[in-house]
Coordinates of C-alpha atoms in Angstrom, one line a residue:
M1 CA 53.6 29.9 63.0
E2 CA 52.1 32.5 65.3
E3 CA 52.1 30.0 68.1
I4 CA 55.8 29.5 67.6
M5 CA 56.6 33.2 67.4
G6 CA 54.7 34.0 70.6
A7 CA 56.4 31.2 72.6
R8 CA 58.9 31.8 75.4
I9 CA 62.2 30.6 74.2
K10 CA 63.3 28.7 77.3
E11 CA 60.0 26.8 77.4
L12 CA 60.4 26.1 73.7
I13 CA 63.9 24.7 74.2
A14 CA 62.8 22.7 77.2
R15 CA 60.1 21.0 75.2
Y16 CA 62.1 20.7 72.0
P17 CA 65.9 20.5 72.9
E18 CA 66.8 20.4 69.2
V19 CA 65.6 24.0 68.9
G20 CA 68.5 25.1 71.1
A21 CA 71.0 23.5 68.7
V22 CA 69.3 25.3 65.7
L23 CA 69.6 28.7 67.5
N24 CA 73.2 28.0 68.3
D25 CA 73.9 27.3 64.6
F26 CA 72.7 30.8 63.8
G27 CA 74.6 32.5 66.7
V28 CA 71.6 33.0 69.0
A29 CA 72.9 31.9 72.4
C30 CA 69.6 31.4 74.2
V31 CA 70.5 28.0 75.6
T32 CA 73.1 29.5 78.0
C33 CA 70.9 32.6 78.8
A34 CA 70.4 33.2 82.5
V35 CA 66.9 34.5 82.1
G36 CA 65.4 33.1 78.9
T37 CA 61.9 34.6 79.1
C38 CA 62.2 36.3 75.7
L39 CA 59.6 35.4 73.1
L40 CA 60.9 34.0 69.9
K41 CA 59.6 36.9 67.9
D42 CA 61.6 39.3 70.2
I43 CA 64.7 37.3 69.6
L44 CA 64.4 37.7 65.9
N45 CA 64.0 41.5 66.3
I46 CA 67.0 41.8 68.6
H47 CA 69.4 39.6 66.7
R48 CA 68.5 40.9 63.2
L49 CA 69.4 37.9 61.2
S50 CA 69.5 38.3 57.4
P51 CA 66.1 37.5 55.8
D52 CA 67.7 34.4 54.3
D53 CA 69.1 33.1 57.6
E54 CA 65.9 34.0 59.4
Q55 CA 63.9 31.9 56.9
K56 CA 66.3 29.0 57.2
M57 CA 66.3 29.1 61.0
M58 CA 62.5 29.3 61.3
T59 CA 62.0 26.5 58.7
R60 CA 64.2 24.2 60.7
I61 CA 62.5 25.1 64.0
A62 CA 59.0 24.6 62.4
G63 CA 60.2 21.2 61.2
I64 CA 61.2 20.2 64.7
I65 CA 57.9 21.4 66.2
Y66 CA 55.6 20.1 63.4
P67 CA 57.4 17.0 62.1
G68 CA 56.0 15.6 58.9
R69 CA 54.2 18.9 58.0
N70 CA 55.2 21.1 55.1
I71 CA 55.5 24.4 56.9
V72 CA 56.3 27.3 54.5
V73 CA 58.1 30.2 56.2
P74 CA 57.9 33.3 54.0
L75 CA 61.1 35.2 53.2
R76 CA 61.1 38.5 55.0
K77 CA 61.2 41.4 52.5
S78 CA 64.4 43.3 52.1
E79 CA 66.1 45.4 49.5
P80 CA 67.6 43.2 46.8
A81 CA 71.2 44.4 47.3
E82 CA 71.0 44.6 51.1
K83 CA 73.9 43.2 52.9
A84 CA 74.3 42.6 56.7
P85 CA 75.7 45.9 57.9
A86 CA 79.0 46.0 59.7
L87 CA 78.7 46.7 63.4
S88 CA 78.7 50.4 64.1
Y89 CA 77.8 52.4 67.2
S90 CA 76.7 55.9 68.2
P91 CA 79.6 57.9 69.9
P92 CA 78.5 57.2 73.5
V93 CA 78.0 53.5 72.9
Q94 CA 81.3 53.3 71.0
R95 CA 82.9 54.5 74.3
L96 CA 81.5 51.4 76.0
V97 CA 82.8 49.2 73.3
D98 CA 86.3 50.8 73.7
E99 CA 86.1 50.2 77.5
H100 CA 85.4 46.5 76.7
K101 CA 88.7 46.4 74.9
V102 CA 90.5 47.4 78.1
I103 CA 88.5 44.8 80.1
K104 CA 89.4 42.1 77.5
R105 CA 93.0 42.9 78.0
L106 CA 92.7 41.8 81.7
L107 CA 90.7 38.8 80.7
G108 CA 93.4 37.9 78.2
V109 CA 96.2 37.9 80.8
L110 CA 94.3 36.0 83.5
P111 CA 95.2 32.4 82.3
A112 CA 98.9 33.0 82.5
M113 CA 98.6 34.8 85.9
L114 CA 96.4 32.1 87.4
A115 CA 98.7 29.3 86.2
D116 CA 101.2 29.9 89.0
L117 CA 99.1 31.9 91.4
D118 CA 100.0 31.2 95.1
L119 CA 98.0 33.1 97.7
K120 CA 100.4 32.0 100.4
T121 CA 102.9 34.5 99.1
E122 CA 102.5 38.3 99.4
Q123 CA 103.2 38.6 95.7
G124 CA 100.4 36.2 94.8
R125 CA 97.9 38.0 97.1
K126 CA 98.9 41.3 95.4
L127 CA 98.3 39.9 92.0
A128 CA 94.8 38.7 93.0
L129 CA 93.9 41.9 94.7
D130 CA 95.2 44.0 91.8
S131 CA 92.9 42.1 89.5
V132 CA 90.0 42.6 92.0
D133 CA 90.7 46.3 92.1
F134 CA 90.6 46.6 88.3
I135 CA 87.3 44.6 88.1
R136 CA 85.7 46.7 90.9
S137 CA 87.0 50.1 89.9
F138 CA 87.1 49.9 86.1
A139 CA 84.7 47.2 85.0
D140 CA 82.1 47.7 87.7
K141 CA 82.1 51.2 89.2
Y142 CA 83.1 52.9 86.0
H143 CA 81.9 50.8 83.0
H144 CA 78.9 48.9 84.4
A145 CA 77.7 52.0 86.2
K146 CA 77.5 53.8 82.9
E147 CA 75.3 51.0 81.6
E148 CA 73.1 50.6 84.6
D149 CA 72.8 54.2 85.8
L150 CA 72.6 55.9 82.4
L151 CA 72.2 53.8 79.2
F152 CA 69.7 51.3 80.5
K153 CA 67.6 54.0 82.1
Y154 CA 66.3 55.0 78.6
F155 CA 64.6 51.6 78.4
D156 CA 62.1 49.5 80.2
E157 CA 64.4 47.6 82.6
N158 CA 61.9 44.8 82.7
L159 CA 63.1 43.9 79.2
D160 CA 64.4 40.4 79.3
I161 CA 67.6 41.3 77.5
L162 CA 68.4 43.9 80.2
K163 CA 67.5 41.4 82.9
V164 CA 70.2 39.1 81.5
M165 CA 72.8 41.9 81.6
H166 CA 71.9 42.8 85.2
S167 CA 72.1 39.1 86.1
D168 CA 75.5 38.8 84.6
H169 CA 76.7 41.9 86.5
E170 CA 75.5 40.5 89.8
T171 CA 77.0 37.1 89.1
G172 CA 80.3 38.8 88.3
R173 CA 80.2 40.7 91.6
A174 CA 79.6 37.5 93.5
H175 CA 82.7 35.9 91.9
V176 CA 84.7 38.9 92.9
R177 CA 83.5 38.8 96.5
A178 CA 84.5 35.1 96.5
V179 CA 88.0 36.0 95.3
V180 CA 88.4 38.5 98.1
K181 CA 87.3 35.9 100.7
A182 CA 89.7 33.4 99.1
V183 CA 92.6 35.9 99.5
E184 CA 91.7 36.4 103.1
D185 CA 91.7 32.6 103.6
R186 CA 94.8 32.0 101.5
N187 CA 92.8 29.6 99.4
T188 CA 94.5 29.7 96.1
E189 CA 92.2 27.0 94.5
E190 CA 89.1 29.0 95.3
A191 CA 90.5 32.2 94.0
V192 CA 91.5 30.6 90.7
T193 CA 88.1 28.9 90.3
H194 CA 86.2 32.2 90.7
L195 CA 88.6 34.3 88.6
K196 CA 88.3 31.7 85.8
A197 CA 84.5 31.8 86.1
Y198 CA 84.6 35.6 86.0
R199 CA 86.7 35.5 82.8
E200 CA 84.3 33.0 81.2
L201 CA 81.3 35.1 82.2
L202 CA 82.7 38.4 81.0
T203 CA 84.0 37.0 77.7
E204 CA 80.5 35.9 76.7
H205 CA 78.8 39.0 78.3
I206 CA 81.0 41.4 76.3
R207 CA 80.2 39.4 73.1
K208 CA 76.5 39.7 73.8
E209 CA 76.7 43.4 74.4
D210 CA 79.0 44.3 71.4
E211 CA 77.2 42.1 68.9
V212 CA 73.6 42.1 70.1
L213 CA 72.6 44.4 72.9
Y214 CA 74.4 47.6 71.9
P215 CA 73.3 47.6 68.2
W216 CA 69.7 46.9 69.3
L217 CA 69.7 49.7 71.9
D218 CA 71.4 52.1 69.4
R219 CA 68.5 51.5 67.0
Q220 CA 66.0 52.6 69.6
L221 CA 67.8 55.8 70.8
T222 CA 66.8 59.1 69.4
D223 CA 69.4 61.7 68.3
S224 CA 68.5 63.7 71.3
Q225 CA 69.0 60.8 73.7
V226 CA 72.3 60.0 72.0
G227 CA 73.4 63.6 72.6
R228 CA 72.4 63.5 76.3
L229 CA 74.2 60.2 76.8
F230 CA 77.4 61.6 75.2
T231 CA 77.4 64.5 77.6
A232 CA 76.6 62.3 80.6
F233 CA 79.3 59.8 79.7
G234 CA 81.8 62.6 79.3
E235 CA 81.0 63.7 82.9
V236 CA 81.6 60.2 84.1
D237 CA 84.9 60.0 82.2
E238 CA 86.1 63.2 83.8
R239 CA 85.1 62.0 87.3
F240 CA 86.9 58.7 86.9
A241 CA 89.9 60.0 85.0
D242 CA 92.4 59.0 87.7
T243 CA 90.7 55.6 88.2
R244 CA 90.9 54.9 84.5
L245 CA 94.6 55.7 84.3
R246 CA 95.4 53.6 87.4
C247 CA 93.5 50.6 86.0
E248 CA 95.0 50.9 82.5
N249 CA 98.4 51.0 84.1
T250 CA 97.5 47.8 86.1
V251 CA 96.6 46.0 82.9
A252 CA 99.8 47.2 81.1
T253 CA 101.9 46.0 84.1
L254 CA 100.3 42.6 84.0
E255 CA 100.6 42.3 80.3
H256 CA 104.3 43.1 80.5
R257 CA 104.9 40.6 83.2
F258 CA 103.0 37.7 81.7
S259 CA 103.3 38.4 78.0
N260 CA 105.8 35.7 77.3
S261 CA 103.9 33.0 79.3
R262 CA 100.4 33.7 78.1
P263 CA 98.6 30.7 76.6
A264 CA 97.9 30.9 72.9
E265 CA 94.1 31.1 73.5
A266 CA 94.6 34.4 75.5
K267 CA 96.8 36.1 72.9

């Protein structure tokens, strides 16, 4: 079992594709990870499965890697009455989660907006550029900068999970640059393609942060570090107060305009 625990997850999945399906069954999305150099033992630490689920998952993985062998995976010790805790965050990290809610409002309205987008019209170009302004001003300069310039600096940025987050941010920025170029070229199809890709990327990115990364980082932070982050985040909030208000107004305007035509999946 030590050999399995010390294996790089992407190499493990490449050699045994069925392992990826097992991980997916337990909500561990390593198959779609952009980096994937985490060790299996690190994934168990980060995702914090219940002892029972961890035993079931590892037993299935062992059965794939060592077919025909009776591999006994011990149940990790835990308090008898322990239940999986509800997600909770320190005050500064809760601010990031709340900002995600604003970003998800834009993501939610994009399908209806993109359904009839026409960059040959001034109105269509404005809709696309308003979305770009929100992404660049709120999601990137304000929210992602809090993560990259403050929160992540308390950790080794060579950690694989942080590399994944940075990679997602850079991919999102590339999609936004492509949208701006598409607006300049009046290429509606290209703009729609990249805004849809951005929506898909950020939807999964936010889920990974809210459910996996933030709880894991919170467990590593000391009370002193939490306090310093809270103060630093407050300074950023004050500096971006006007930007936040403008971007929240943009989302509210888009929601009002497209609320009746939004697809069910986005509501």
